Amino acid sequence: MGEKMGFFGKLVAGLQKTRDNIIAGVDSIFNGFSAIDDEFYEEIEEILIMGDLGIQTTTSIVEDLRKKVKEKNIKDPSECKQLLMDSIMEQMDLGENAYEFEKRRSVLLIIGVNGVGKTTSVGKLAGQMKDDGKKVIVAAADTFRAAAIEQLTEWARRANVDIIAQQEGSDPAAVVYDAVAAAKSRQADILICDTAGRLHNKKNLMEELKKINRIIDKEYPEAYRETLVVLDGTTGQNALVQAKQFMEVADITGIILTKLDGTAKGGIAVAIQSELGIPVKYIGVGEKIDDLQKFNAKEFVNALFHVEEKEEA
């Protein structure tokens, strides 16, 4: 459990600003109101919206809270805290097959704009999966930035995984073609492709992703597919807008939310899941390789409200 608690500790620390932003206010409502009335709900609503949970998500959470209070016939506001936490957790349920790709031969396409920590996330995932005993190959298909190729090469060296790369400016689809051939011949468990994400040029991006997907469909039809978009948690509602734009050009199956440490906008993790129906699969709270971890709604909400994780028996 030590390692897990280590990440929980980082999560607690990383969500400090979000907690100061949301939870202090929520606690004062639970303790400051003597009755559960419309004003009580309005105050909760306001604080959640301020914490970047967004209007739609907040409305769902508060409606759910009202329903639970009524069902359980609760009269004391202080008893609502756990119910609120439960409602938030329910908005973020990942579903059963969130990490199916770990059990099968898989291709992961990772997309995201520059500066969100995309290439770093690819490197961290590759390292972690390698440590789990998987045979991993990474593909440097973000060919428009020489820095991305260099960075990924360095991550691959550190993680001791194979990398397929060409020079800057080469065709990303050609890199993926080579990588798929390598994954098949070397019997890799997981191929992770670092692909570009130039959202300002959506038409080109769409064509490029289509081309990449066609190659994988044709050359590697048996592979399980996962397309993850990397978003920068510090950008709050902007991350949500970006996710929506990526959804227009690709079939997104999950989100990697980075840089949650040092932002007051951690509530965006709830909003993305609730509003877009796309699960946040990984969250990042720092630079180190183990600072990117699978998303766990219970852990996240407990860290947000700073409720100590109970050791599971």
CSV table of C-alpha atoms in Angstrom, one decimal:
chain,number,residue,atom,x,y,z
A,1,MET,CA,0.0,0.0,0.0
A,2,GLY,CA,3.0,2.3,0.6
A,3,GLU,CA,3.3,3.3,-3.0
A,4,LYS,CA,-0.4,3.9,-3.5
A,5,MET,CA,-0.5,6.0,-0.4
A,6,GLY,CA,2.5,7.9,-1.8
A,7,PHE,CA,0.4,8.9,-4.8
A,8,PHE,CA,-2.6,9.6,-2.6
A,9,GLY,CA,-0.4,11.9,-0.6
A,10,LYS,CA,0.8,13.7,-3.8
A,11,LEU,CA,-2.8,13.9,-4.9
A,12,VAL,CA,-3.8,15.5,-1.6
A,13,ALA,CA,-0.9,18.0,-1.9
A,14,GLY,CA,-1.6,18.6,-5.6
A,15,LEU,CA,-5.2,19.3,-5.0
A,16,GLN,CA,-4.5,21.8,-2.3
A,17,LYS,CA,-5.3,24.9,-4.3
A,18,THR,CA,-8.5,23.3,-5.7
A,19,ARG,CA,-9.4,22.3,-2.1
A,20,ASP,CA,-8.9,25.8,-0.9
A,21,ASN,CA,-11.0,27.0,-3.8
A,22,ILE,CA,-13.9,24.6,-3.4
A,23,ILE,CA,-13.9,22.7,-0.2
A,24,ALA,CA,-13.3,25.4,2.4
A,25,GLY,CA,-16.4,27.1,1.0
A,26,VAL,CA,-18.4,23.9,1.0
A,27,ASP,CA,-17.5,23.1,4.6
A,28,SER,CA,-18.5,26.5,5.7
A,29,ILE,CA,-21.9,25.9,4.1
A,30,PHE,CA,-22.4,22.5,5.8
A,31,ASN,CA,-21.5,24.1,9.2
A,32,GLY,CA,-23.1,27.5,8.6
A,33,PHE,CA,-26.6,26.5,7.6
A,34,SER,CA,-29.0,25.2,10.2
A,35,ALA,CA,-31.6,24.0,7.6
A,36,ILE,CA,-31.4,22.5,4.1
A,37,ASP,CA,-33.3,25.0,2.0
A,38,ASP,CA,-33.0,26.5,-1.5
A,39,GLU,CA,-30.4,28.9,-0.4
A,40,PHE,CA,-28.2,26.1,1.0
A,41,TYR,CA,-28.3,24.3,-2.4
A,42,GLU,CA,-27.6,27.6,-4.3
A,43,GLU,CA,-24.5,28.2,-2.2
A,44,ILE,CA,-23.2,24.8,-2.9
A,45,GLU,CA,-23.9,25.3,-6.6
A,46,GLU,CA,-22.1,28.6,-6.7
A,47,ILE,CA,-19.0,27.1,-5.1
A,48,LEU,CA,-18.8,24.1,-7.3
A,49,ILE,CA,-19.1,26.3,-10.4
A,50,MET,CA,-16.3,28.5,-9.1
A,51,GLY,CA,-14.2,25.3,-8.7
A,52,ASP,CA,-14.4,24.7,-12.5
A,53,LEU,CA,-16.9,21.8,-12.3
A,54,GLY,CA,-18.9,23.7,-14.9
A,55,ILE,CA,-22.6,24.6,-14.8
A,56,GLN,CA,-24.0,21.4,-16.4
A,57,THR,CA,-22.0,19.1,-14.0
A,58,THR,CA,-22.8,21.1,-11.0
A,59,THR,CA,-26.5,21.1,-11.8
A,60,SER,CA,-26.4,17.3,-12.1
A,61,ILE,CA,-24.5,16.9,-8.8
A,62,VAL,CA,-26.9,19.2,-6.9
A,63,GLU,CA,-30.0,17.6,-8.4
A,64,ASP,CA,-28.6,14.2,-7.3
A,65,LEU,CA,-27.9,15.6,-3.8
A,66,ARG,CA,-31.4,17.0,-3.5
A,67,LYS,CA,-32.8,13.6,-4.5
A,68,LYS,CA,-30.6,11.7,-1.9
A,69,VAL,CA,-31.5,14.2,0.9
A,70,LYS,CA,-35.2,13.7,0.2
A,71,GLU,CA,-34.9,9.9,-0.1
A,72,LYS,CA,-33.0,9.6,3.2
A,73,ASN,CA,-35.1,12.3,4.8
A,74,ILE,CA,-32.0,14.2,6.0
A,75,LYS,CA,-32.6,17.4,7.9
A,76,ASP,CA,-29.1,18.3,9.1
A,77,PRO,CA,-26.8,20.1,6.5
A,78,SER,CA,-23.7,18.6,8.1
A,79,GLU,CA,-24.9,15.1,7.0
A,80,CYS,CA,-24.8,16.2,3.4
A,81,LYS,CA,-21.0,16.2,3.0
A,82,GLN,CA,-20.7,12.4,2.3
A,83,LEU,CA,-23.7,12.6,0.1
A,84,LEU,CA,-22.1,15.3,-2.0
A,85,MET,CA,-18.9,13.3,-2.2
A,86,ASP,CA,-20.9,10.3,-3.3
A,87,SER,CA,-22.7,12.4,-6.0
A,88,ILE,CA,-19.4,13.6,-7.3
A,89,MET,CA,-17.9,10.1,-7.4
A,90,GLU,CA,-21.0,8.8,-9.3
A,91,GLN,CA,-20.4,11.5,-12.0
A,92,MET,CA,-16.9,10.1,-12.5
A,93,ASP,CA,-17.6,6.4,-12.8
A,94,LEU,CA,-15.1,4.8,-15.2
A,95,GLY,CA,-17.1,1.8,-16.2
A,96,GLU,CA,-15.8,-1.8,-16.3
A,97,ASN,CA,-13.5,-1.8,-19.3
A,98,ALA,CA,-11.5,1.4,-18.8
A,99,TYR,CA,-8.1,-0.5,-18.8
A,100,GLU,CA,-9.0,-3.3,-21.2
A,101,PHE,CA,-6.0,-2.4,-23.3
A,102,GLU,CA,-3.7,-3.7,-20.7
A,103,LYS,CA,-5.1,-7.2,-21.1
A,104,ARG,CA,-4.8,-7.4,-24.9
A,105,ARG,CA,-2.5,-6.6,-27.8
A,106,SER,CA,-3.2,-2.9,-28.1
A,107,VAL,CA,-2.4,0.3,-30.0
A,108,LEU,CA,-2.7,3.5,-28.0
A,109,LEU,CA,-2.9,6.8,-29.9
A,110,ILE,CA,-2.0,9.7,-27.8
A,111,ILE,CA,-3.0,13.2,-29.0
A,112,GLY,CA,-2.9,16.7,-27.6
A,113,VAL,CA,-1.7,20.2,-28.4
A,114,ASN,CA,1.8,21.3,-27.6
A,115,GLY,CA,2.7,22.1,-24.1
A,116,VAL,CA,0.2,19.9,-22.3
A,117,GLY,CA,2.7,17.2,-21.4
A,118,LYS,CA,1.7,14.8,-24.2
A,119,THR,CA,5.1,13.3,-25.1
A,120,THR,CA,6.0,13.1,-21.4
A,121,SER,CA,2.8,11.2,-20.8
A,122,VAL,CA,3.7,8.8,-23.6
A,123,GLY,CA,7.1,8.2,-22.0
A,124,LYS,CA,5.7,7.7,-18.5
A,125,LEU,CA,3.1,5.3,-19.7
A,126,ALA,CA,5.7,3.3,-21.7
A,127,GLY,CA,7.9,3.1,-18.6
A,128,GLN,CA,5.1,2.0,-16.3
A,129,MET,CA,3.8,-0.6,-18.7
A,130,LYS,CA,7.4,-1.9,-19.2
A,131,ASP,CA,7.7,-2.2,-15.4
A,132,ASP,CA,4.5,-4.2,-15.4
A,133,GLY,CA,6.3,-6.8,-17.6
A,134,LYS,CA,4.8,-5.7,-20.9
A,135,LYS,CA,6.7,-5.5,-24.1
A,136,VAL,CA,6.2,-1.9,-25.3
A,137,ILE,CA,7.1,-0.1,-28.4
A,138,VAL,CA,6.7,3.7,-28.8
A,139,ALA,CA,6.3,5.5,-32.1
A,140,ALA,CA,7.4,9.1,-32.6
A,141,ALA,CA,4.6,10.1,-34.9
A,142,ASP,CA,4.5,13.8,-33.7
A,143,THR,CA,6.9,14.6,-36.5
A,144,PHE,CA,6.3,18.3,-36.7
A,145,ARG,CA,8.4,19.0,-33.7
A,146,ALA,CA,12.0,17.9,-33.6
A,147,ALA,CA,11.9,18.3,-29.9
A,148,ALA,CA,9.0,15.8,-29.6
A,149,ILE,CA,11.1,13.2,-31.4
A,150,GLU,CA,14.2,13.9,-29.2
A,151,GLN,CA,12.2,13.9,-26.0
A,152,LEU,CA,10.5,10.6,-26.8
A,153,THR,CA,13.8,9.1,-27.7
A,154,GLU,CA,15.2,10.1,-24.4
A,155,TRP,CA,12.1,8.7,-22.5
A,156,ALA,CA,12.4,5.4,-24.5
A,157,ARG,CA,16.1,5.1,-23.6
A,158,ARG,CA,15.3,5.7,-19.9
A,159,ALA,CA,12.4,3.2,-19.9
A,160,ASN,CA,14.4,0.8,-22.0
A,161,VAL,CA,11.7,0.3,-24.6
A,162,ASP,CA,12.0,0.3,-28.4
A,163,ILE,CA,11.3,3.4,-30.3
A,164,ILE,CA,10.3,3.8,-34.0
A,165,ALA,CA,11.1,7.2,-35.3
A,166,GLN,CA,12.0,9.1,-38.5
A,167,GLN,CA,13.3,12.6,-39.0
A,168,GLU,CA,11.4,15.8,-38.4
A,169,GLY,CA,8.8,16.6,-41.0
A,170,SER,CA,8.3,13.0,-42.2
A,171,ASP,CA,4.8,11.6,-42.7
A,172,PRO,CA,3.3,10.6,-39.3
A,173,ALA,CA,1.4,7.8,-41.0
A,174,ALA,CA,4.6,6.3,-42.4
A,175,VAL,CA,6.1,6.3,-38.9
A,176,VAL,CA,3.0,4.5,-37.6
A,177,TYR,CA,3.2,2.0,-40.5
A,178,ASP,CA,6.8,1.1,-39.5
A,179,ALA,CA,5.8,1.0,-35.8
A,180,VAL,CA,2.9,-1.4,-36.5
A,181,ALA,CA,5.2,-3.7,-38.5
A,182,ALA,CA,7.7,-3.6,-35.6
A,183,ALA,CA,5.0,-4.3,-33.0
A,184,LYS,CA,3.8,-7.4,-35.0
A,185,SER,CA,7.3,-8.8,-35.7
A,186,ARG,CA,8.6,-8.2,-32.2
A,187,GLN,CA,5.3,-9.4,-30.7
A,188,ALA,CA,4.8,-6.2,-28.6
A,189,ASP,CA,2.0,-6.2,-26.1
A,190,ILE,CA,1.5,-2.4,-26.5
A,191,LEU,CA,2.3,0.1,-29.2
A,192,ILE,CA,2.0,3.7,-28.0
A,193,CYS,CA,2.0,6.3,-30.7
A,194,ASP,CA,2.8,9.9,-29.9
A,195,THR,CA,0.7,11.8,-32.5
A,196,ALA,CA,0.3,15.4,-33.3
A,197,GLY,CA,-2.5,17.7,-32.1
A,198,ARG,CA,-2.5,20.9,-34.0
A,199,LEU,CA,-6.0,21.9,-33.3
A,200,HIS,CA,-5.8,25.3,-35.0
A,201,ASN,CA,-5.6,23.3,-38.2
A,202,LYS,CA,-8.4,20.8,-37.6
A,203,LYS,CA,-8.9,19.7,-41.2
A,204,ASN,CA,-5.3,18.6,-41.5
A,205,LEU,CA,-5.3,16.9,-38.1
A,206,MET,CA,-8.5,15.0,-39.1
A,207,GLU,CA,-6.9,13.8,-42.3
A,208,GLU,CA,-3.8,12.8,-40.6
A,209,LEU,CA,-5.6,10.8,-37.9
A,210,LYS,CA,-7.8,9.2,-40.5
A,211,LYS,CA,-4.7,8.1,-42.4
A,212,ILE,CA,-3.1,6.7,-39.2
A,213,ASN,CA,-6.3,4.9,-38.3
A,214,ARG,CA,-6.7,3.4,-41.8
A,215,ILE,CA,-3.1,2.0,-41.6
A,216,ILE,CA,-3.8,0.4,-38.2
A,217,ASP,CA,-7.2,-1.0,-39.3
A,218,LYS,CA,-5.6,-2.5,-42.4
A,219,GLU,CA,-2.2,-3.7,-41.0
A,220,TYR,CA,-3.1,-4.6,-37.4
A,221,PRO,CA,-6.9,-5.3,-37.3
A,222,GLU,CA,-6.5,-7.7,-34.3
A,223,ALA,CA,-5.1,-4.9,-32.1
A,224,TYR,CA,-7.4,-3.4,-29.4
A,225,ARG,CA,-7.6,0.4,-29.9
A,226,GLU,CA,-7.5,3.3,-27.5
A,227,THR,CA,-7.3,7.0,-28.3
A,228,LEU,CA,-6.4,9.2,-25.4
A,229,VAL,CA,-6.3,13.0,-25.5
A,230,VAL,CA,-3.9,14.8,-23.1
A,231,LEU,CA,-5.2,17.9,-21.5
A,232,ASP,CA,-3.6,20.4,-19.2
A,233,GLY,CA,-5.5,20.6,-15.9
A,234,THR,CA,-4.3,24.2,-15.2
A,235,THR,CA,-6.4,25.5,-18.2
A,236,GLY,CA,-9.7,24.6,-16.5
A,237,GLN,CA,-12.7,25.1,-18.8
A,238,ASN,CA,-10.3,25.6,-21.7
A,239,ALA,CA,-9.4,21.9,-21.3
A,240,LEU,CA,-13.0,21.0,-21.7
A,241,VAL,CA,-13.3,23.1,-24.9
A,242,GLN,CA,-10.2,21.4,-26.3
A,243,ALA,CA,-11.5,17.9,-25.5
A,244,LYS,CA,-14.7,18.8,-27.4
A,245,GLN,CA,-12.7,19.9,-30.4
A,246,PHE,CA,-10.7,16.7,-30.4
A,247,MET,CA,-13.9,14.7,-30.2
A,248,GLU,CA,-14.9,16.2,-33.5
A,249,VAL,CA,-11.8,14.9,-35.2
A,250,ALA,CA,-11.2,11.5,-33.4
A,251,ASP,CA,-13.0,8.8,-31.6
A,252,ILE,CA,-11.7,9.7,-28.1
A,253,THR,CA,-11.8,6.8,-25.6
A,254,GLY,CA,-10.2,8.5,-22.6
A,255,ILE,CA,-8.4,11.5,-21.1
A,256,ILE,CA,-5.0,12.0,-19.6
A,257,LEU,CA,-5.3,15.0,-17.3
A,258,THR,CA,-1.9,16.5,-16.5
A,259,LYS,CA,-0.6,19.2,-14.2
A,260,LEU,CA,-3.3,18.9,-11.6
A,261,ASP,CA,-0.7,19.8,-9.0
A,262,GLY,CA,-0.5,23.6,-8.6
A,263,THR,CA,-3.9,24.5,-10.0
A,264,ALA,CA,-7.1,25.6,-8.4
A,265,LYS,CA,-9.0,24.1,-11.3
A,266,GLY,CA,-8.9,20.4,-10.4
A,267,GLY,CA,-12.7,20.3,-10.5
A,268,ILE,CA,-12.2,20.1,-14.3
A,269,ALA,CA,-11.6,16.3,-13.9
A,270,VAL,CA,-15.2,16.0,-12.7
A,271,ALA,CA,-16.6,18.2,-15.5
A,272,ILE,CA,-14.8,16.4,-18.3
A,273,GLN,CA,-16.2,13.0,-17.3
A,274,SER,CA,-19.6,14.2,-16.5
A,275,GLU,CA,-20.2,16.5,-19.5
A,276,LEU,CA,-18.4,14.6,-22.3
A,277,GLY,CA,-19.1,11.1,-21.1
A,278,ILE,CA,-15.4,10.4,-21.7
A,279,PRO,CA,-13.5,8.9,-18.7
A,280,VAL,CA,-10.4,10.5,-17.3
A,281,LYS,CA,-8.1,7.5,-17.3
A,282,TYR,CA,-4.9,8.9,-16.0
A,283,ILE,CA,-4.0,12.0,-13.9
A,284,GLY,CA,-0.7,13.6,-13.5
A,285,VAL,CA,0.4,15.5,-10.4
A,286,GLY,CA,4.1,16.0,-11.0
A,287,GLU,CA,7.2,15.4,-13.1
A,288,LYS,CA,8.3,12.0,-12.0
A,289,ILE,CA,7.4,8.8,-13.8
A,290,ASP,CA,5.1,7.6,-11.1
A,291,ASP,CA,3.4,11.0,-10.8
A,292,LEU,CA,1.1,9.8,-13.6
A,293,GLN,CA,-1.4,7.3,-12.3
A,294,LYS,CA,-4.6,5.6,-13.2
A,295,PHE,CA,-7.6,7.7,-12.2
A,296,ASN,CA,-9.5,6.5,-9.2
A,297,ALA,CA,-12.7,8.5,-8.5
A,298,LYS,CA,-12.9,7.6,-4.9
A,299,GLU,CA,-9.3,8.5,-4.3
A,300,PHE,CA,-9.7,11.7,-6.2
A,301,VAL,CA,-12.8,12.8,-4.3
A,302,ASN,CA,-11.3,11.8,-0.9
A,303,ALA,CA,-8.2,13.8,-1.8
A,304,LEU,CA,-10.3,16.7,-2.9
A,305,PHE,CA,-12.1,16.7,0.4
A,306,HIS,CA,-9.0,15.5,2.2
A,307,VAL,CA,-10.7,12.5,3.7
A,308,GLU,CA,-8.1,9.9,4.7
A,309,GLU,CA,-8.2,6.8,2.5
A,310,LYS,CA,-9.2,3.9,4.7
A,311,GLU,CA,-7.0,0.8,4.1
A,312,GLU,CA,-9.1,-1.6,2.1
A,313,ALA,CA,-9.1,-5.0,3.8
